PDB file of C-alpha atoms in Angstrom:
ATOM      1  CA  UNK A   1      -4.252  26.735  -3.246  1.00 45.00           C
ATOM      2  CA  UNK A   2      -5.389  23.151  -3.842  1.00 55.00           C
ATOM      3  CA  UNK A   3      -5.986  22.116  -7.447  1.00 65.00           C
ATOM      4  CA  UNK A   4      -9.315  20.674  -8.593  1.00 87.00           C
ATOM      5  CA  UNK A   5      -9.124  16.917  -9.149  1.00 96.00           C
ATOM      6  CA  UNK A   6     -11.444  15.408 -11.742  1.00 96.00           C
ATOM      7  CA  UNK A   7      -9.509  12.505 -13.240  1.00 98.00           C
ATOM      8  CA  UNK A   8      -7.285  10.079 -11.338  1.00 98.00           C
ATOM      9  CA  UNK A   9      -4.575   7.810 -12.680  1.00 98.00           C
ATOM     10  CA  UNK A  10      -3.527   4.686 -10.791  1.00 98.00           C
ATOM     11  CA  UNK A  11      -0.356   2.817 -11.686  1.00 98.00           C
ATOM     12  CA  UNK A  12      -0.820  -0.836 -10.804  1.00 97.00           C
ATOM     13  CA  UNK A  13      -3.990  -2.873 -10.223  1.00 97.00           C
ATOM     14  CA  UNK A  14      -2.558  -5.306  -7.711  1.00 94.00           C
ATOM     15  CA  UNK A  15      -2.989  -5.622  -3.950  1.00 88.00           C
ATOM     16  CA  UNK A  16      -3.161  -1.870  -3.321  1.00 95.00           C
ATOM     17  CA  UNK A  17      -3.857  -0.483  -6.785  1.00 97.00           C
ATOM     18  CA  UNK A  18      -7.235  -2.093  -7.294  1.00 97.00           C
ATOM     19  CA  UNK A  19      -8.382  -0.852  -3.880  1.00 97.00           C
ATOM     20  CA  UNK A  20      -7.230   2.713  -4.538  1.00 98.00           C
ATOM     21  CA  UNK A  21      -8.976   2.556  -7.920  1.00 98.00           C
ATOM     22  CA  UNK A  22     -12.245   1.484  -6.300  1.00 98.00           C
ATOM     23  CA  UNK A  23     -12.073   4.072  -3.505  1.00 98.00           C
ATOM     24  CA  UNK A  24     -11.432   6.899  -5.981  1.00 98.00           C
ATOM     25  CA  UNK A  25     -14.247   5.776  -8.291  1.00 98.00           C
ATOM     26  CA  UNK A  26     -16.658   5.476  -5.361  1.00 97.00           C
ATOM     27  CA  UNK A  27     -15.791   9.070  -4.438  1.00 97.00           C
ATOM     28  CA  UNK A  28     -17.000  10.160  -7.878  1.00 97.00           C
ATOM     29  CA  UNK A  29     -13.714  10.475  -9.745  1.00 97.00           C
ATOM     30  CA  UNK A  30     -13.054   9.132 -13.229  1.00 97.00           C
ATOM     31  CA  UNK A  31     -10.168   6.675 -12.884  1.00 98.00           C
ATOM     32  CA  UNK A  32      -7.682   5.252 -15.381  1.00 98.00           C
ATOM     33  CA  UNK A  33      -5.792   2.259 -13.973  1.00 98.00           C
ATOM     34  CA  UNK A  34      -2.723   1.007 -15.804  1.00 98.00           C
ATOM     35  CA  UNK A  35      -1.175  -2.463 -15.606  1.00 97.00           C
ATOM     36  CA  UNK A  36       1.715  -4.117 -17.420  1.00 96.00           C
ATOM     37  CA  UNK A  37      -0.448  -6.653 -19.265  1.00 96.00           C
ATOM     38  CA  UNK A  38      -4.041  -7.528 -20.089  1.00 96.00           C
ATOM     39  CA  UNK A  39      -4.082 -10.528 -17.748  1.00 97.00           C
ATOM     40  CA  UNK A  40      -2.919  -8.481 -14.744  1.00 97.00           C
ATOM     41  CA  UNK A  41      -5.354  -5.710 -15.637  1.00 97.00           C
ATOM     42  CA  UNK A  42      -8.305  -8.087 -15.907  1.00 97.00           C
ATOM     43  CA  UNK A  43      -7.419  -9.661 -12.582  1.00 97.00           C
ATOM     44  CA  UNK A  44      -7.265  -6.281 -10.834  1.00 97.00           C
ATOM     45  CA  UNK A  45     -10.500  -4.945 -12.302  1.00 97.00           C
ATOM     46  CA  UNK A  46     -12.120  -8.313 -11.562  1.00 97.00           C
ATOM     47  CA  UNK A  47     -11.300  -7.785  -7.880  1.00 97.00           C
ATOM     48  CA  UNK A  48     -13.012  -4.397  -7.976  1.00 97.00           C
ATOM     49  CA  UNK A  49     -16.080  -5.945  -9.609  1.00 97.00           C
ATOM     50  CA  UNK A  50     -16.161  -8.687  -6.965  1.00 96.00           C
ATOM     51  CA  UNK A  51     -15.947  -6.120  -4.164  1.00 96.00           C
ATOM     52  CA  UNK A  52     -18.754  -4.079  -5.686  1.00 96.00           C
ATOM     53  CA  UNK A  53     -20.930  -7.173  -6.140  1.00 96.00           C
ATOM     54  CA  UNK A  54     -20.314  -8.146  -2.508  1.00 95.00           C
ATOM     55  CA  UNK A  55     -21.309  -4.662  -1.353  1.00 95.00           C
ATOM     56  CA  UNK A  56     -24.578  -4.920  -3.310  1.00 96.00           C
ATOM     57  CA  UNK A  57     -25.217  -8.405  -1.946  1.00 95.00           C
ATOM     58  CA  UNK A  58     -24.767  -7.187   1.634  1.00 94.00           C
ATOM     59  CA  UNK A  59     -27.039  -4.181   1.074  1.00 95.00           C
ATOM     60  CA  UNK A  60     -24.219  -1.667   1.505  1.00 93.00           C
ATOM     61  CA  UNK A  61     -24.541  -0.332  -2.017  1.00 95.00           C
ATOM     62  CA  UNK A  62     -27.405  -0.070  -4.500  1.00 96.00           C
ATOM     63  CA  UNK A  63     -27.071  -1.912  -7.803  1.00 95.00           C
ATOM     64  CA  UNK A  64     -27.253   1.313  -9.807  1.00 96.00           C
ATOM     65  CA  UNK A  65     -24.478   2.852  -7.691  1.00 96.00           C
ATOM     66  CA  UNK A  66     -22.304  -0.198  -8.293  1.00 96.00           C
ATOM     67  CA  UNK A  67     -22.851   0.134 -12.051  1.00 97.00           C
ATOM     68  CA  UNK A  68     -21.996   3.842 -11.894  1.00 97.00           C
ATOM     69  CA  UNK A  69     -18.780   3.197  -9.959  1.00 97.00           C
ATOM     70  CA  UNK A  70     -17.676   0.539 -12.437  1.00 97.00           C
ATOM     71  CA  UNK A  71     -18.511   2.899 -15.289  1.00 97.00           C
ATOM     72  CA  UNK A  72     -16.036   5.454 -13.964  1.00 98.00           C
ATOM     73  CA  UNK A  73     -13.131   2.975 -14.185  1.00 98.00           C
ATOM     74  CA  UNK A  74     -11.107   2.604 -17.368  1.00 98.00           C
ATOM     75  CA  UNK A  75      -8.349   0.011 -17.664  1.00 98.00           C
ATOM     76  CA  UNK A  76      -5.275   0.318 -19.869  1.00 98.00           C
ATOM     77  CA  UNK A  77      -1.843  -1.154 -20.501  1.00 98.00           C
ATOM     78  CA  UNK A  78      -0.503   2.126 -21.916  1.00 97.00           C
ATOM     79  CA  UNK A  79       0.934   5.083 -20.025  1.00 97.00           C
ATOM     80  CA  UNK A  80      -0.369   7.431 -22.719  1.00 97.00           C
ATOM     81  CA  UNK A  81      -3.937   6.999 -21.449  1.00 98.00           C
ATOM     82  CA  UNK A  82      -2.976   8.841 -18.255  1.00 98.00           C
ATOM     83  CA  UNK A  83      -1.970  12.000 -20.155  1.00 98.00           C
ATOM     84  CA  UNK A  84      -4.872  14.168 -18.920  1.00 97.00           C
ATOM     85  CA  UNK A  85      -5.065  12.922 -15.304  1.00 98.00           C
ATOM     86  CA  UNK A  86      -5.037  15.552 -12.551  1.00 98.00           C
ATOM     87  CA  UNK A  87      -3.343  13.251 -10.055  1.00 98.00           C
ATOM     88  CA  UNK A  88      -1.407  10.023 -10.652  1.00 98.00           C
ATOM     89  CA  UNK A  89      -0.858   7.540  -7.812  1.00 98.00           C
ATOM     90  CA  UNK A  90       1.659   4.725  -8.140  1.00 98.00           C
ATOM     91  CA  UNK A  91       0.932   1.414  -6.442  1.00 97.00           C
ATOM     92  CA  UNK A  92       3.399  -0.946  -8.082  1.00 95.00           C
ATOM     93  CA  UNK A  93       5.774  -3.348  -6.372  1.00 88.00           C
ATOM     94  CA  UNK A  94       7.927  -1.948  -3.540  1.00 86.00           C
ATOM     95  CA  UNK A  95      11.086  -1.721  -5.625  1.00 89.00           C
ATOM     96  CA  UNK A  96      12.722   1.690  -5.947  1.00 92.00           C
ATOM     97  CA  UNK A  97      14.408   1.074  -9.299  1.00 95.00           C
ATOM     98  CA  UNK A  98      11.150  -0.071 -10.891  1.00 95.00           C
ATOM     99  CA  UNK A  99       9.346   2.962  -9.491  1.00 97.00           C
ATOM    100  CA  UNK A 100      12.017   5.366 -10.766  1.00 97.00           C
ATOM    101  CA  UNK A 101      11.958   3.813 -14.228  1.00 97.00           C
ATOM    102  CA  UNK A 102       8.174   4.116 -14.308  1.00 97.00           C
ATOM    103  CA  UNK A 103       8.104   7.742 -13.124  1.00 98.00           C
ATOM    104  CA  UNK A 104      10.649   8.839 -15.734  1.00 97.00           C
ATOM    105  CA  UNK A 105       8.373   7.498 -18.449  1.00 97.00           C
ATOM    106  CA  UNK A 106       5.125   8.793 -16.950  1.00 98.00           C
ATOM    107  CA  UNK A 107       6.637  12.250 -16.344  1.00 98.00           C
ATOM    108  CA  UNK A 108       7.057  12.740 -20.091  1.00 97.00           C
ATOM    109  CA  UNK A 109       3.407  11.906 -20.798  1.00 98.00           C
ATOM    110  CA  UNK A 110       1.169  13.312 -18.050  1.00 98.00           C
ATOM    111  CA  UNK A 111       0.180  16.989 -18.237  1.00 97.00           C
ATOM    112  CA  UNK A 112       2.595  19.392 -16.574  1.00 96.00           C
ATOM    113  CA  UNK A 113       0.303  20.601 -13.769  1.00 96.00           C
ATOM    114  CA  UNK A 114      -0.688  17.132 -12.506  1.00 98.00           C
ATOM    115  CA  UNK A 115       0.238  16.009  -9.004  1.00 98.00           C
ATOM    116  CA  UNK A 116       2.228  12.775  -8.616  1.00 98.00           C
ATOM    117  CA  UNK A 117       1.911  10.577  -5.522  1.00 98.00           C
ATOM    118  CA  UNK A 118       3.517   7.353  -4.346  1.00 98.00           C
ATOM    119  CA  UNK A 119       1.758   4.779  -2.196  1.00 97.00           C
ATOM    120  CA  UNK A 120       5.070   3.481  -0.843  1.00 94.00           C
ATOM    121  CA  UNK A 121       4.952   2.191   2.721  1.00 88.00           C
ATOM    122  CA  UNK A 122       8.612   2.794   3.485  1.00 84.00           C
ATOM    123  CA  UNK A 123      10.765   4.047   0.584  1.00 91.00           C
ATOM    124  CA  UNK A 124      11.873   7.693   0.678  1.00 93.00           C
ATOM    125  CA  UNK A 125       9.408   9.865  -1.220  1.00 97.00           C
ATOM    126  CA  UNK A 126      12.165  12.309  -2.201  1.00 97.00           C
ATOM    127  CA  UNK A 127      14.028   9.629  -4.163  1.00 97.00           C
ATOM    128  CA  UNK A 128      11.016   9.290  -6.464  1.00 98.00           C
ATOM    129  CA  UNK A 129      10.249  13.005  -6.579  1.00 98.00           C
ATOM    130  CA  UNK A 130      13.817  13.775  -7.695  1.00 97.00           C
ATOM    131  CA  UNK A 131      13.477  11.383 -10.641  1.00 96.00           C
ATOM    132  CA  UNK A 132      10.763  13.576 -12.153  1.00 97.00           C
ATOM    133  CA  UNK A 133      10.760  17.054 -13.580  1.00 97.00           C
ATOM    134  CA  UNK A 134       8.144  18.138 -11.043  1.00 98.00           C
ATOM    135  CA  UNK A 135       9.535  17.511  -7.526  1.00 98.00           C
ATOM    136  CA  UNK A 136       7.393  20.337  -6.099  1.00 98.00           C
ATOM    137  CA  UNK A 137       4.286  18.459  -7.280  1.00 98.00           C
ATOM    138  CA  UNK A 138       5.266  15.144  -5.699  1.00 98.00           C
ATOM    139  CA  UNK A 139       3.914  13.738  -2.412  1.00 98.00           C
ATOM    140  CA  UNK A 140       3.236  10.452  -0.674  1.00 98.00           C
ATOM    141  CA  UNK A 141      -0.293   9.031  -0.336  1.00 98.00           C
ATOM    142  CA  UNK A 142       0.078   5.931   1.824  1.00 97.00           C
ATOM    143  CA  UNK A 143      -3.169   3.938   1.804  1.00 97.00           C
ATOM    144  CA  UNK A 144      -3.544   0.874   4.003  1.00 94.00           C
ATOM    145  CA  UNK A 145      -4.665  -2.605   3.010  1.00 89.00           C
ATOM    146  CA  UNK A 146      -7.491  -3.110   2.187  1.00 92.00           C
ATOM    147  CA  UNK A 147      -7.855   0.421   0.865  1.00 95.00           C
ATOM    148  CA  UNK A 148     -11.632  -0.018   0.534  1.00 95.00           C
ATOM    149  CA  UNK A 149     -11.996  -0.534   4.295  1.00 94.00           C
ATOM    150  CA  UNK A 150      -9.039   1.032   6.098  1.00 96.00           C
ATOM    151  CA  UNK A 151      -9.851   4.655   7.037  1.00 97.00           C
ATOM    152  CA  UNK A 152      -6.314   6.048   7.196  1.00 98.00           C
ATOM    153  CA  UNK A 153      -4.211   7.682   4.497  1.00 98.00           C
ATOM    154  CA  UNK A 154      -0.817   9.077   5.499  1.00 98.00           C
ATOM    155  CA  UNK A 155      -0.181  12.188   3.386  1.00 98.00           C
ATOM    156  CA  UNK A 156       3.580  12.535   3.159  1.00 98.00           C
ATOM    157  CA  UNK A 157       5.374  15.820   2.604  1.00 98.00           C
ATOM    158  CA  UNK A 158       8.929  15.421   1.293  1.00 98.00           C
ATOM    159  CA  UNK A 159      11.503  18.212   1.278  1.00 98.00           C
ATOM    160  CA  UNK A 160      10.536  19.343  -2.235  1.00 98.00           C
ATOM    161  CA  UNK A 161       6.723  19.074  -1.896  1.00 98.00           C
ATOM    162  CA  UNK A 162       5.056  22.409  -2.639  1.00 97.00           C
ATOM    163  CA  UNK A 163       2.193  23.686  -0.512  1.00 97.00           C
ATOM    164  CA  UNK A 164      -0.294  23.524  -3.402  1.00 96.00           C
ATOM    165  CA  UNK A 165       0.479  19.877  -4.187  1.00 97.00           C
ATOM    166  CA  UNK A 166       0.377  18.903  -0.514  1.00 98.00           C
ATOM    167  CA  UNK A 167      -2.965  20.665   0.033  1.00 97.00           C
ATOM    168  CA  UNK A 168      -4.365  19.026  -3.090  1.00 97.00           C
ATOM    169  CA  UNK A 169      -3.328  15.570  -1.883  1.00 98.00           C
ATOM    170  CA  UNK A 170      -4.729  16.203   1.598  1.00 97.00           C
ATOM    171  CA  UNK A 171      -8.100  17.337   0.247  1.00 97.00           C
ATOM    172  CA  UNK A 172      -8.160  14.476  -2.269  1.00 98.00           C
ATOM    173  CA  UNK A 173      -7.730  11.893   0.519  1.00 98.00           C
ATOM    174  CA  UNK A 174     -10.420  13.560   2.632  1.00 97.00           C
ATOM    175  CA  UNK A 175     -12.820  13.636  -0.331  1.00 97.00           C
ATOM    176  CA  UNK A 176     -12.740   9.821  -0.277  1.00 97.00           C
ATOM    177  CA  UNK A 177     -13.929   9.791   3.324  1.00 97.00           C
ATOM    178  CA  UNK A 178     -10.451   8.959   4.611  1.00 98.00           C
ATOM    179  CA  UNK A 179      -8.760  10.182   7.759  1.00 98.00           C
ATOM    180  CA  UNK A 180      -5.870  12.075   6.147  1.00 98.00           C
ATOM    181  CA  UNK A 181      -2.934  12.430   8.546  1.00 98.00           C
ATOM    182  CA  UNK A 182      -0.056  14.689   7.438  1.00 98.00           C
ATOM    183  CA  UNK A 183       3.426  13.333   8.080  1.00 97.00           C
ATOM    184  CA  UNK A 184       7.037  13.854   7.057  1.00 96.00           C
ATOM    185  CA  UNK A 185       9.214  11.826   4.724  1.00 96.00           C
ATOM    186  CA  UNK A 186      10.865   9.650   7.360  1.00 92.00           C
ATOM    187  CA  UNK A 187      11.326   5.883   6.955  1.00 89.00           C
ATOM    188  CA  UNK A 188       8.111   4.117   7.955  1.00 90.00           C
ATOM    189  CA  UNK A 189       6.208   7.416   8.317  1.00 94.00           C
ATOM    190  CA  UNK A 190       3.990   7.195  11.440  1.00 96.00           C
ATOM    191  CA  UNK A 191       2.311   3.788  11.422  1.00 95.00           C
ATOM    192  CA  UNK A 192       5.118   1.535  10.204  1.00 93.00           C
ATOM    193  CA  UNK A 193       7.637   3.413  12.344  1.00 93.00           C
ATOM    194  CA  UNK A 194       5.682   2.111  15.363  1.00 94.00           C
ATOM    195  CA  UNK A 195       4.145  -1.073  13.950  1.00 95.00           C
ATOM    196  CA  UNK A 196       7.144  -2.821  12.368  1.00 95.00           C
ATOM    197  CA  UNK A 197       9.222  -3.104  15.566  1.00 96.00           C
ATOM    198  CA  UNK A 198       6.154  -4.577  17.272  1.00 97.00           C
ATOM    199  CA  UNK A 199       5.754  -7.233  14.568  1.00 98.00           C
ATOM    200  CA  UNK A 200       9.459  -8.049  14.685  1.00 98.00           C
ATOM    201  CA  UNK A 201       9.360  -8.352  18.486  1.00 98.00           C
ATOM    202  CA  UNK A 202       6.492 -10.832  18.121  1.00 98.00           C
ATOM    203  CA  UNK A 203       8.694 -12.919  15.797  1.00 98.00           C
ATOM    204  CA  UNK A 204      11.543 -12.748  18.313  1.00 98.00           C
ATOM    205  CA  UNK A 205       9.153 -13.798  21.081  1.00 98.00           C
ATOM    206  CA  UNK A 206       8.268 -16.850  18.977  1.00 98.00           C
ATOM    207  CA  UNK A 207      11.976 -17.577  18.449  1.00 97.00           C
ATOM    208  CA  UNK A 208      12.579 -17.375  22.202  1.00 97.00           C
ATOM    209  CA  UNK A 209       9.675 -19.759  22.873  1.00 96.00           C
ATOM    210  CA  UNK A 210       7.745 -17.189  24.887  1.00 97.00           C
ATOM    211  CA  UNK A 211       4.644 -18.751  23.360  1.00 97.00           C
ATOM    212  CA  UNK A 212       3.369 -20.414  20.213  1.00 97.00           C
ATOM    213  CA  UNK A 213       2.207 -18.301  17.263  1.00 98.00           C
ATOM    214  CA  UNK A 214      -1.427 -18.735  18.253  1.00 98.00           C
ATOM    215  CA  UNK A 215      -0.719 -18.062  21.934  1.00 98.00           C
ATOM    216  CA  UNK A 216       1.139 -14.838  21.118  1.00 98.00           C
ATOM    217  CA  UNK A 217      -1.662 -13.727  18.816  1.00 98.00           C
ATOM    218  CA  UNK A 218      -4.461 -14.583  21.233  1.00 98.00           C
ATOM    219  CA  UNK A 219      -2.638 -12.891  24.127  1.00 98.00           C
ATOM    220  CA  UNK A 220      -2.279  -9.616  22.235  1.00 98.00           C
ATOM    221  CA  UNK A 221      -5.894  -9.708  21.072  1.00 98.00           C
ATOM    222  CA  UNK A 222      -7.214 -10.279  24.590  1.00 98.00           C
ATOM    223  CA  UNK A 223      -4.658  -8.224  26.522  1.00 98.00           C
ATOM    224  CA  UNK A 224      -4.216  -5.213  24.239  1.00 97.00           C
ATOM    225  CA  UNK A 225      -7.651  -5.242  22.541  1.00 97.00           C
ATOM    226  CA  UNK A 226      -6.025  -5.625  19.127  1.00 96.00           C
ATOM    227  CA  UNK A 227      -8.405  -6.954  16.434  1.00 95.00           C
ATOM    228  CA  UNK A 228      -5.658  -9.182  15.010  1.00 96.00           C
ATOM    229  CA  UNK A 229      -2.586 -10.776  16.588  1.00 98.00           C
ATOM    230  CA  UNK A 230       0.864  -9.611  15.406  1.00 98.00           C
ATOM    231  CA  UNK A 231       1.838 -12.827  13.592  1.00 98.00           C
ATOM    232  CA  UNK A 232      -1.525 -13.054  11.840  1.00 98.00           C
ATOM    233  CA  UNK A 233      -1.090  -9.396  10.889  1.00 97.00           C
ATOM    234  CA  UNK A 234       2.420 -10.068   9.560  1.00 97.00           C
ATOM    235  CA  UNK A 235       0.996 -12.819   7.342  1.00 97.00           C
ATOM    236  CA  UNK A 236      -1.765 -10.479   6.178  1.00 93.00           C
ATOM    237  CA  UNK A 237       0.657  -7.636   5.337  1.00 90.00           C
ATOM    238  CA  UNK A 238       2.934 -10.099   3.523  1.00 93.00           C
ATOM    239  CA  UNK A 239       6.229 -11.299   4.937  1.00 96.00           C
ATOM    240  CA  UNK A 240       8.053 -10.175   1.795  1.00 94.00           C
ATOM    241  CA  UNK A 241       6.622  -6.681   2.250  1.00 90.00           C
ATOM    242  CA  UNK A 242       7.564  -6.742   5.921  1.00 94.00           C
ATOM    243  CA  UNK A 243      11.099  -7.800   4.993  1.00 94.00           C
ATOM    244  CA  UNK A 244      11.428  -4.946   2.491  1.00 90.00           C
ATOM    245  CA  UNK A 245      10.227  -2.415   5.059  1.00 91.00           C
ATOM    246  CA  UNK A 246      12.721  -3.839   7.572  1.00 92.00           C
ATOM    247  CA  UNK A 247      15.574  -3.291   5.147  1.00 92.00           C
ATOM    248  CA  UNK A 248      14.611   0.322   4.406  1.00 89.00           C
ATOM    249  CA  UNK A 249      14.178   1.178   8.078  1.00 91.00           C
ATOM    250  CA  UNK A 250      17.390  -0.550   9.124  1.00 93.00           C
ATOM    251  CA  UNK A 251      19.306   1.323   6.426  1.00 90.00           C
ATOM    252  CA  UNK A 252      17.833   4.588   7.687  1.00 89.00           C
ATOM    253  CA  UNK A 253      18.227   4.147  11.448  1.00 90.00           C
ATOM    254  CA  UNK A 254      20.888   1.408  11.829  1.00 92.00           C
ATOM    255  CA  UNK A 255      19.094   0.040  14.897  1.00 92.00           C
ATOM    256  CA  UNK A 256      18.873  -3.674  15.693  1.00 91.00           C
ATOM    257  CA  UNK A 257      15.138  -3.491  16.361  1.00 92.00           C
ATOM    258  CA  UNK A 258      14.537  -2.878  12.635  1.00 94.00           C
ATOM    259  CA  UNK A 259      16.673  -5.822  11.448  1.00 95.00           C
ATOM    260  CA  UNK A 260      15.108  -8.997  10.047  1.00 96.00           C
ATOM    261  CA  UNK A 261      14.939 -11.733  12.735  1.00 97.00           C
ATOM    262  CA  UNK A 262      16.484 -15.083  11.664  1.00 97.00           C
ATOM    263  CA  UNK A 263      13.062 -16.739  11.446  1.00 98.00           C
ATOM    264  CA  UNK A 264      11.823 -14.105   9.000  1.00 98.00           C
ATOM    265  CA  UNK A 265      14.934 -14.516   6.829  1.00 97.00           C
ATOM    266  CA  UNK A 266      14.436 -18.298   6.701  1.00 98.00           C
ATOM    267  CA  UNK A 267      10.741 -18.012   5.905  1.00 98.00           C
ATOM    268  CA  UNK A 268      11.425 -15.656   3.013  1.00 98.00           C
ATOM    269  CA  UNK A 269      14.119 -17.997   1.683  1.00 97.00           C
ATOM    270  CA  UNK A 270      11.518 -20.777   1.747  1.00 97.00           C
ATOM    271  CA  UNK A 271       9.038 -18.662  -0.228  1.00 97.00           C
ATOM    272  CA  UNK A 272       6.675 -18.347   2.735  1.00 98.00           C
ATOM    273  CA  UNK A 273       5.170 -14.891   2.279  1.00 97.00           C
ATOM    274  CA  UNK A 274       2.048 -15.268   4.403  1.00 97.00           C
ATOM    275  CA  UNK A 275      -1.524 -15.354   3.146  1.00 95.00           C
ATOM    276  CA  UNK A 276      -0.560 -14.480  -0.433  1.00 92.00           C
ATOM    277  CA  UNK A 277       1.548 -17.648  -0.774  1.00 96.00           C
ATOM    278  CA  UNK A 278      -0.615 -19.866   1.442  1.00 97.00           C
ATOM    279  CA  UNK A 279       2.094 -20.306   4.074  1.00 98.00           C
ATOM    280  CA  UNK A 280       3.490 -17.987   6.724  1.00 98.00           C
ATOM    281  CA  UNK A 281       3.280 -18.216  10.464  1.00 98.00           C
ATOM    282  CA  UNK A 282       0.093 -20.082   9.642  1.00 98.00           C
ATOM    283  CA  UNK A 283      -0.773 -22.639   6.961  1.00 98.00           C
ATOM    284  CA  UNK A 284      -3.716 -21.339   4.926  1.00 98.00           C
ATOM    285  CA  UNK A 285      -4.221 -24.401   2.723  1.00 95.00           C
ATOM    286  CA  UNK A 286      -7.180 -25.772   4.695  1.00 93.00           C
ATOM    287  CA  UNK A 287     -10.604 -24.479   5.639  1.00 93.00           C
ATOM    288  CA  UNK A 288      -9.122 -22.430   8.492  1.00 94.00           C
ATOM    289  CA  UNK A 289      -5.528 -21.377   9.297  1.00 97.00           C
ATOM    290  CA  UNK A 290      -3.400 -23.671  11.439  1.00 97.00           C
ATOM    291  CA  UNK A 291       0.041 -22.971  12.858  1.00 97.00           C
ATOM    292  CA  UNK A 292       2.878 -23.619  10.422  1.00 97.00           C
ATOM    293  CA  UNK A 293       4.311 -27.012  11.483  1.00 94.00           C
ATOM    294  CA  UNK A 294       7.709 -26.100  10.025  1.00 93.00           C
ATOM    295  CA  UNK A 295       8.397 -23.369  12.596  1.00 93.00           C
TER     296      UNK A 295
END
């Protein structure tokens, strides 16, 4: 039987955390979002406020609704403020050791019947569940970027996930107007299992001079009806994130198609992470993106 969710905790207010915070608050939940420092917290909540203001400006949300949503969000730099949350979702950096360290601390603070969920895009859910004292109450809730707009949430059942916790997570995702797709704890889940090899093949096509970055992107948009070309999408996801997912999937399957192509390795060594760093397959320093002249 699914538990009743009233209060949501979000760990991290960065790229994914601030979006999850906003989506939960818009669905009527009280949300406590925790960050490591005041500066990071202010930046994350500022992004939520900007998104809400933009929605009001475009006529997609009334001013009073925007104020109500913001009023349901509480920021903190302390884990203790999550003690009475009914569900806690982590959205920190994709580093297993950091996640495990965080969960061990949070597990001692949050009430015993709360559900824990990870927003990981590729790391095994069971590794995090096993680090807590409540593995039966641990699931994956994989939102997509930007969480405010993307309709899908992959709800991940690991080997220890209990039926009650899984049902609670599924209903929680649906209550936010999301398409909640159940899946198993396999590297990449559904979407990245299929998407990552496609992105890596696009990089290999660029390496083999099949076409330029823009030509590859435009071809896939026009020929496959994709809204965004694969190299633009890789930049949007973040090349560092893509590299991390590659490593996890290669470790799991030991197949060449999941390995980092040489171009990706070199770009990461150069600090080219895509849109977030201003340089990826495209240079984002000007008014509109242009192909990276260094490739």
